[in-house]
GROMACS .gro file of C-alpha atoms in nm:
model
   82
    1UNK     CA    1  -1.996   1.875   5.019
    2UNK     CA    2  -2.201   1.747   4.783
    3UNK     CA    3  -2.390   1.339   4.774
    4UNK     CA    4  -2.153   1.248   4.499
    5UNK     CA    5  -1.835   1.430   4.656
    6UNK     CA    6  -1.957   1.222   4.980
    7UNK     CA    7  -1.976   0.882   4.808
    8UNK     CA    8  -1.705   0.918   4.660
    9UNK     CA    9  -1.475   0.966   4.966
   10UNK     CA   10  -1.663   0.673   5.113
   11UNK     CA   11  -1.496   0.485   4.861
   12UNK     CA   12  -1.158   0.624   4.867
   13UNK     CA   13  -1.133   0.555   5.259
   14UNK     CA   14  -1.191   0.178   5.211
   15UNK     CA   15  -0.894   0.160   5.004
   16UNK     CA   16  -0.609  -0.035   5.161
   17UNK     CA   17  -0.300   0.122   5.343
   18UNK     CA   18  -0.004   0.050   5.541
   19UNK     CA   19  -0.102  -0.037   5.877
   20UNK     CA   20  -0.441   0.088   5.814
   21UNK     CA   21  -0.249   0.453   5.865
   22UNK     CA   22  -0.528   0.578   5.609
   23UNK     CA   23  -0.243   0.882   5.545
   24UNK     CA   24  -0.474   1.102   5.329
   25UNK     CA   25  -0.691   1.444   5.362
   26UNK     CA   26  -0.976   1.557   5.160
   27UNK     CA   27  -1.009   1.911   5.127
   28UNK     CA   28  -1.336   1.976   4.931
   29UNK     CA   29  -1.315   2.403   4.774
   30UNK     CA   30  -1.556   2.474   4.518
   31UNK     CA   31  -1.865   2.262   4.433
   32UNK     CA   32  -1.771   1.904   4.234
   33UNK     CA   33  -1.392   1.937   4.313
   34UNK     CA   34  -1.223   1.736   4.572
   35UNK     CA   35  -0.840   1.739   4.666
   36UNK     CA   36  -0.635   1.475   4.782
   37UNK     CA   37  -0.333   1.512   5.029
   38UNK     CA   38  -0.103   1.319   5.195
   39UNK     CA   39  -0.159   1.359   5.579
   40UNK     CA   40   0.223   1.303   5.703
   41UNK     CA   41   0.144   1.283   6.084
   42UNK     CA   42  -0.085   0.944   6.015
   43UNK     CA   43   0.211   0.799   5.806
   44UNK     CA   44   0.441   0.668   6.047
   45UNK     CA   45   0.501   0.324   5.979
   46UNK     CA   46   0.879   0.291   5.977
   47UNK     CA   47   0.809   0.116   5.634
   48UNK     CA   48   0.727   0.413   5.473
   49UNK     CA   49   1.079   0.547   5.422
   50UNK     CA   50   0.995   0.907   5.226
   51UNK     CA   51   0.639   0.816   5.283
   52UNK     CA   52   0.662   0.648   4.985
   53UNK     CA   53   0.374   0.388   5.074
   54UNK     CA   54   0.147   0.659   5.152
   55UNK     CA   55   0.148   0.779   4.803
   56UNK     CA   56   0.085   0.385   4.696
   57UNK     CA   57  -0.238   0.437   4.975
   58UNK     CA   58  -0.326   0.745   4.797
   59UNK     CA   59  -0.348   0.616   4.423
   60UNK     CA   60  -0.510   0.303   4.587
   61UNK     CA   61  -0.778   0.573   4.722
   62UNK     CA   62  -0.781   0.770   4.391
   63UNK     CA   63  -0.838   0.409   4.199
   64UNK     CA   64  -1.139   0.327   4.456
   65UNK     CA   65  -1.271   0.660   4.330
   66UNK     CA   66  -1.235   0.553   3.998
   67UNK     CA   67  -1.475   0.237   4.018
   68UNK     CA   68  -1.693   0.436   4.255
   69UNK     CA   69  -1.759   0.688   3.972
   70UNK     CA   70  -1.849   0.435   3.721
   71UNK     CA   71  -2.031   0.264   3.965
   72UNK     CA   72  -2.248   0.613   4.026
   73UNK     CA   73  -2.255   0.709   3.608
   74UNK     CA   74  -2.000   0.965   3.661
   75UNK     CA   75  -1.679   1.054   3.524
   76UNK     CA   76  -1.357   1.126   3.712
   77UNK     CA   77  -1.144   1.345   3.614
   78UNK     CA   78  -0.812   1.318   3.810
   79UNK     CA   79  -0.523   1.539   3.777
   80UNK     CA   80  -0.201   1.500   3.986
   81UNK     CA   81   0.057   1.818   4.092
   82UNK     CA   82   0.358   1.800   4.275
   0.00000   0.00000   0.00000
């Protein structure tokens, strides 16, 4: 993984989430591409009814990347699937 790839999930894992549950993977494939998942087995706050909150924790994540990027004089480019 690359410096920027690696600063970058330092700032998504400060991100606030449930309990601290942190419910999120980075999967890292091809040089300047990183993928976000929700990690189901660290979301089990009985809060998080369809793990709902863990996608909240994830765009919370994805918005620390955000400022992290700026903060670096990059650009983020974030696309979402199902």
């Amino acid at each position: 993984m690359d410096l920027t790839l690696h600063r970058l999930v330092e700032f998504a894992i400060n991100a606030p989430s449930g309990e601290n549950a942190q419910p999120w993977k980075f999967v890292s494939k091809r040089p300047h591409e990183l993928e976000v998942y929700v990690e189901v087995s660290r979301d089990q706050s009985p809060y998080s009814w369809g793990h709902r909150s863990a996608y909240v924790a994830i765009g919370a994540a994805l918005e620390n990347m955000s400022i992290g990027a700026l903060s670096l004089g990059k650009d983020l480019k974030i696309s979402l699937f199902p």
